Amino acid sequence: MILSSLARTALRRTPSASVGAIRYLNLHEYQSAQIMKDSGVNVPFGIAAHTVEEAVAAAKTIGDDDVVIKSQILAGGRGLGKFTNGLQGGVHIIKTKEVEDYASKMLGGTLVTKQSGPAGKPVNTVLLAKKMNLVKEFYFAIMLDRSSGGPVIIACSEGGTSIEDLAESSPEKIIKVPIDIRTGPSESEISKVVAGLGVSGDKAAAGEQIKALYNLFVEKDCTMVEVNPLAEDIDGNLIAADAKIGFDDNAAFRQKDVHAQRDHTQEDPREVAAGKWDLNYIGLDGNIGCMVNGAGLAMSTMDIISLRGGSPANFLDVGGSANVDQIKAAFEIITTDPAVKAILVNIFGGIMQCDIIAEGIVEASRSLNLEVPVIVRLEGTNVEKGQQILKDSGLELISAKDLDDAAQKAVASIA
C-alpha cells in the first residue's frame, strides 16, 4: 500500500518488507482539495493550470499581488525539492507578474524530492492558490491502523515540512486516536484531537472540520487522508492548506468519479502496463527478473536470489489464473528494464497449471527474441506436461529442480 511516509513515521512503524498485491490510488493536491471542498472541508481558493497561459490566467483570476504556485506531483517534500533544470523548490510564493516565468520553468520539468526517488516526477500541472494569512500550522492525518483494526487519527501541534524529524525528536507532541469504524469518532475523541492540535480559535468549529475529514475518509473509501499543514488563519478558522488522499482500489467500482482522475504519468509505466493485464509488478534495482505466482512465493524467490549473491530486478506475481497472453505480457514488462540480465521463472502450480506457464514461456521467448538467460523451475499441477513443452521447444532454457537450484543458476548465468 502506498502510504505517506509522514503518517508512517508518526505511527513509529517500521515499513514492512512485504509487497502487497493491491495497488492504491493517490491523487494530486488540487484533486484532493476539490474532494475535500465538496465534503465541507475548508480549503484555500486555487486553480489548476496545465499550461503557462492557463497559469497566467489563473493568477489574474485570483487577483492578488502575491500568489502561491505549487508543483503537482505524487510525492511529498515538494517545497524542499529541486528541479532537474536547476530551479530550487516546487512551491513558491511569488508576485503575480512572475507567474509566467515560474510556470515556464516548472511545467514540463522534473522535480526531485526526498520521497520521489532520484529520477524525480514529471510536473504536468501547477496549482495557483490564494496566499493565506496563516498564523499556525498543524499536522493531521487519518489512516488505517493494523494494530487497532480500524482508522486512527494522527494529530500534531506542529506541522509543515518537518513532521518526520519531529516524530523522531519529539514523539510526545504527536497524538494518535484510534476510531471505532462502526460508530465513528465520539465527541470526546474529537475534543482530544482538537486539544492535541492546540487550536486557539473556535473549538466547536474545529471539531466540525475534523468530523468532515473523517466522513470524507469513510465515504470515499480512503486509505489515507493527510493534511500538512492543517492551518489556522487570523480568524481562528481551520484550513486544509495542503491535501493528500489515498484511495482503496478495491472500491473503484463505487468511486468511479474518483478513480477516473488517476494520473498514470506519475506511475512506473511498467506497473501501469501490469495493471492492464491484471498482473502485480513492482520494479526494483537489481538485474535478475522474477516471474512467480503468489506474493509469498515471489518474496521467497527474491530472498533466495539475494541469499545466493544476486539482486532481484522486480516483484512480479502472475496470480493463480494467468493465461498464455498474460505470461507473454509479463515477459514483455520484465524485459523493458534494461538492467535485467537474466529471468527466473518460479511456478508452483496449484490453481495455476504448469503447462500454461510453459506455453507462455515458449511463446514469449520466440516472439520477443529473448537475449537473456531464462531459468525455469516448475512444480505442481501438470508439471510433467509443462516440462515436456519446454523440452520440445528447442529453446535454450535452463531448467532447475528446486528454488535454491534456480537461484544459484540465475546468479551464475550473469556472473
Coordinates of N, CA, C and O in Angstrom, one line a residue, residues 239-305:
I239 N -8.0 25.5 8.2 CA -8.0 25.5 6.7 C -7.0 24.3 6.3 O -5.9 24.3 6.8
A240 N -7.4 23.5 5.4 CA -6.6 22.4 4.9 C -5.7 23.0 3.8 O -6.0 23.1 2.6
A241 N -4.5 23.5 4.2 CA -3.6 24.3 3.3 C -2.9 23.4 2.3 O -2.4 23.8 1.3
D242 N -2.9 22.1 2.6 CA -2.3 21.1 1.7 C -3.1 19.8 1.8 O -3.7 19.6 2.9
A243 N -3.2 19.0 0.8 CA -4.0 17.8 0.9 C -3.4 16.7 0.2 O -2.9 16.8 -0.9
K244 N -3.5 15.5 0.8 CA -3.0 14.3 0.1 C -4.0 13.2 0.6 O -4.2 12.9 1.8
I245 N -4.6 12.5 -0.4 CA -5.6 11.5 -0.1 C -5.2 10.2 -0.9 O -4.9 10.3 -2.1
G246 N -5.3 9.1 -0.3 CA -5.1 7.8 -0.9 C -6.4 7.0 -0.9 O -7.2 7.1 0.1
F247 N -6.7 6.3 -1.9 CA -8.0 5.6 -2.1 C -7.8 4.1 -2.3 O -6.8 3.7 -3.0
D248 N -8.7 3.3 -1.8 CA -8.6 1.8 -1.9 C -9.1 1.4 -3.3 O -10.3 1.7 -3.7
D249 N -8.2 0.7 -4.1 CA -8.6 0.3 -5.4 C -9.7 -0.7 -5.4 O -10.5 -0.9 -6.4
N250 N -9.9 -1.4 -4.3 CA -11.0 -2.4 -4.2 C -12.4 -1.8 -4.2 O -13.4 -2.4 -4.5
A251 N -12.4 -0.5 -4.0 CA -13.7 0.3 -4.0 C -13.8 1.1 -5.3 O -14.7 1.9 -5.4
A252 N -13.0 0.8 -6.3 CA -13.1 1.6 -7.5 C -14.4 1.5 -8.2 O -14.9 2.4 -8.8
F253 N -15.1 0.4 -8.0 CA -16.4 0.2 -8.7 C -17.5 1.1 -8.2 O -18.5 1.4 -8.8
R254 N -17.3 1.6 -6.9 CA -18.3 2.6 -6.4 C -17.7 4.0 -6.2 O -18.4 4.9 -5.7
Q255 N -16.5 4.2 -6.6 CA -15.9 5.5 -6.6 C -15.3 5.8 -8.0 O -14.2 6.3 -8.1
K256 N -16.1 5.6 -9.0 CA -15.6 5.7 -10.4 C -15.2 7.1 -10.7 O -14.2 7.3 -11.4
D257 N -15.9 8.1 -10.1 CA -15.5 9.5 -10.4 C -14.1 9.9 -9.8 O -13.4 10.6 -10.4
V258 N -13.8 9.3 -8.7 CA -12.5 9.5 -8.1 C -11.4 8.8 -8.9 O -10.4 9.4 -9.2
H259 N -11.6 7.5 -9.2 CA -10.6 6.7 -9.9 C -10.4 7.1 -11.3 O -9.3 6.8 -11.9
A260 N -11.3 7.8 -11.9 CA -11.2 8.4 -13.2 C -10.1 9.4 -13.3 O -9.6 9.8 -14.4
Q261 N -9.7 10.0 -12.1 CA -8.7 11.1 -12.0 C -7.3 10.5 -11.9 O -6.4 11.3 -11.8
R262 N -7.1 9.2 -12.0 CA -5.7 8.7 -11.8 C -4.8 9.3 -12.9 O -5.1 9.4 -14.0
D263 N -3.6 9.6 -12.4 CA -2.6 10.2 -13.3 C -1.5 9.2 -13.5 O -0.6 9.0 -12.7
H264 N -1.6 8.5 -14.7 CA -0.6 7.4 -14.9 C 0.8 8.0 -15.2 O 1.8 7.2 -15.2
T265 N 0.9 9.2 -15.5 CA 2.3 9.8 -15.8 C 3.1 9.8 -14.5 O 4.3 10.0 -14.6
Q266 N 2.5 9.7 -13.4 CA 3.2 9.7 -12.1 C 3.6 8.3 -11.7 O 4.3 8.2 -10.6
E267 N 3.2 7.3 -12.4 CA 3.5 5.9 -12.0 C 4.5 5.3 -12.9 O 4.7 5.8 -14.1
D268 N 5.2 4.3 -12.5 CA 6.1 3.5 -13.3 C 5.3 2.9 -14.4 O 4.3 2.2 -14.2
P269 N 5.7 3.2 -15.7 CA 4.9 2.7 -16.8 C 4.8 1.2 -16.8 O 3.8 0.6 -17.4
R270 N 5.8 0.5 -16.3 CA 5.7 -1.0 -16.2 C 4.6 -1.4 -15.2 O 3.9 -2.4 -15.5
E271 N 4.4 -0.7 -14.2 CA 3.3 -1.0 -13.2 C 2.0 -0.7 -13.8 O 1.0 -1.5 -13.6
V272 N 1.9 0.3 -14.7 CA 0.7 0.6 -15.4 C 0.3 -0.5 -16.3 O -0.8 -0.9 -16.4
A273 N 1.3 -0.9 -17.1 CA 1.1 -2.0 -18.1 C 0.7 -3.3 -17.4 O -0.2 -4.0 -17.8
A274 N 1.3 -3.6 -16.2 CA 1.0 -4.8 -15.5 C -0.4 -4.7 -15.0 O -1.2 -5.7 -15.0
G275 N -0.9 -3.6 -14.5 CA -2.2 -3.4 -14.1 C -3.3 -3.7 -15.2 O -4.3 -4.3 -14.9
K276 N -2.9 -3.3 -16.4 CA -3.9 -3.6 -17.5 C -4.0 -5.1 -17.8 O -5.0 -5.5 -18.3
W277 N -3.0 -5.9 -17.4 CA -3.0 -7.3 -17.6 C -3.4 -8.1 -16.4 O -3.3 -9.3 -16.3
D278 N -3.8 -7.3 -15.3 CA -4.1 -7.9 -14.0 C -2.9 -8.7 -13.4 O -3.1 -9.7 -12.8
L279 N -1.7 -8.1 -13.6 CA -0.5 -8.6 -13.0 C -0.1 -7.6 -11.9 O -0.4 -6.5 -12.0
N280 N 0.7 -8.1 -11.0 CA 1.2 -7.3 -9.9 C 2.7 -7.1 -10.1 O 3.4 -8.1 -9.9
Y281 N 3.1 -5.9 -10.4 CA 4.6 -5.7 -10.7 C 5.1 -4.5 -9.9 O 4.4 -3.5 -9.8
I282 N 6.2 -4.7 -9.3 CA 6.9 -3.5 -8.7 C 8.4 -3.6 -9.1 O 9.1 -4.6 -8.9
G283 N 8.9 -2.5 -9.7 CA 10.3 -2.5 -10.1 C 11.2 -2.3 -9.0 O 11.0 -1.6 -8.1
L284 N 12.3 -3.0 -9.0 CA 13.4 -2.9 -8.1 C 14.7 -2.5 -8.8 O 14.6 -2.2 -10.0
D285 N 15.8 -2.5 -8.1 CA 17.0 -2.0 -8.7 C 18.1 -3.1 -9.0 O 19.2 -2.8 -9.2
G286 N 17.6 -4.4 -9.1 CA 18.6 -5.5 -9.4 C 18.7 -5.8 -10.8 O 18.2 -5.0 -11.7
N287 N 19.2 -7.0 -11.2 CA 19.4 -7.4 -12.6 C 18.9 -8.8 -12.9 O 19.0 -9.3 -14.0
I288 N 18.2 -9.4 -11.9 CA 17.5 -10.7 -12.2 C 16.0 -10.6 -12.1 O 15.4 -10.3 -11.1
G289 N 15.4 -10.6 -13.3 CA 14.0 -10.5 -13.4 C 13.3 -11.7 -12.8 O 13.8 -12.8 -12.9
C290 N 12.1 -11.5 -12.1 CA 11.4 -12.6 -11.5 C 10.0 -12.7 -12.0 O 9.3 -11.7 -12.1
M291 N 9.5 -13.9 -12.3 CA 8.1 -14.1 -12.6 C 7.7 -15.3 -11.8 O 8.1 -16.4 -12.0
V292 N 6.7 -15.0 -10.9 CA 6.3 -16.0 -9.9 C 4.8 -16.0 -9.7 O 4.2 -14.9 -10.1
N293 N 4.2 -17.0 -9.3 CA 2.8 -17.0 -8.9 C 2.6 -17.0 -7.4 O 3.0 -18.0 -6.8
G294 N 2.0 -16.0 -6.9 CA 1.8 -15.9 -5.5 C 2.7 -14.9 -4.8 O 3.9 -15.0 -5.1
A295 N 2.2 -14.0 -4.0 CA 3.0 -13.0 -3.4 C 4.1 -13.6 -2.4 O 5.2 -13.1 -2.4
G296 N 3.7 -14.6 -1.7 CA 4.6 -15.2 -0.7 C 5.8 -15.9 -1.4 O 6.9 -15.7 -1.0
L297 N 5.4 -16.6 -2.5 CA 6.5 -17.3 -3.2 C 7.4 -16.3 -3.9 O 8.6 -16.5 -4.0
A298 N 6.8 -15.2 -4.4 CA 7.6 -14.1 -5.0 C 8.6 -13.5 -4.0 O 9.8 -13.3 -4.4
M299 N 8.2 -13.3 -2.8 CA 9.1 -12.7 -1.8 C 10.2 -13.7 -1.5 O 11.3 -13.4 -1.3
S300 N 9.8 -15.0 -1.4 CA 10.8 -16.0 -1.1 C 11.8 -16.1 -2.2 O 13.0 -16.3 -2.0
T301 N 11.3 -16.0 -3.4 CA 12.2 -16.1 -4.6 C 13.2 -14.9 -4.5 O 14.4 -15.1 -4.7
M302 N 12.8 -13.7 -4.2 CA 13.7 -12.6 -4.2 C 14.7 -12.8 -3.0 O 15.8 -12.4 -3.1
D303 N 14.2 -13.3 -1.9 CA 15.1 -13.5 -0.8 C 16.2 -14.5 -1.1 O 17.4 -14.3 -0.8
I304 N 15.9 -15.6 -1.8 CA 16.9 -16.6 -2.1 C 17.8 -16.1 -3.2 O 19.0 -16.4 -3.1
I305 N 17.3 -15.3 -4.1 CA 18.2 -14.7 -5.1 C 19.3 -13.9 -4.3 O 20.5 -13.9 -4.6

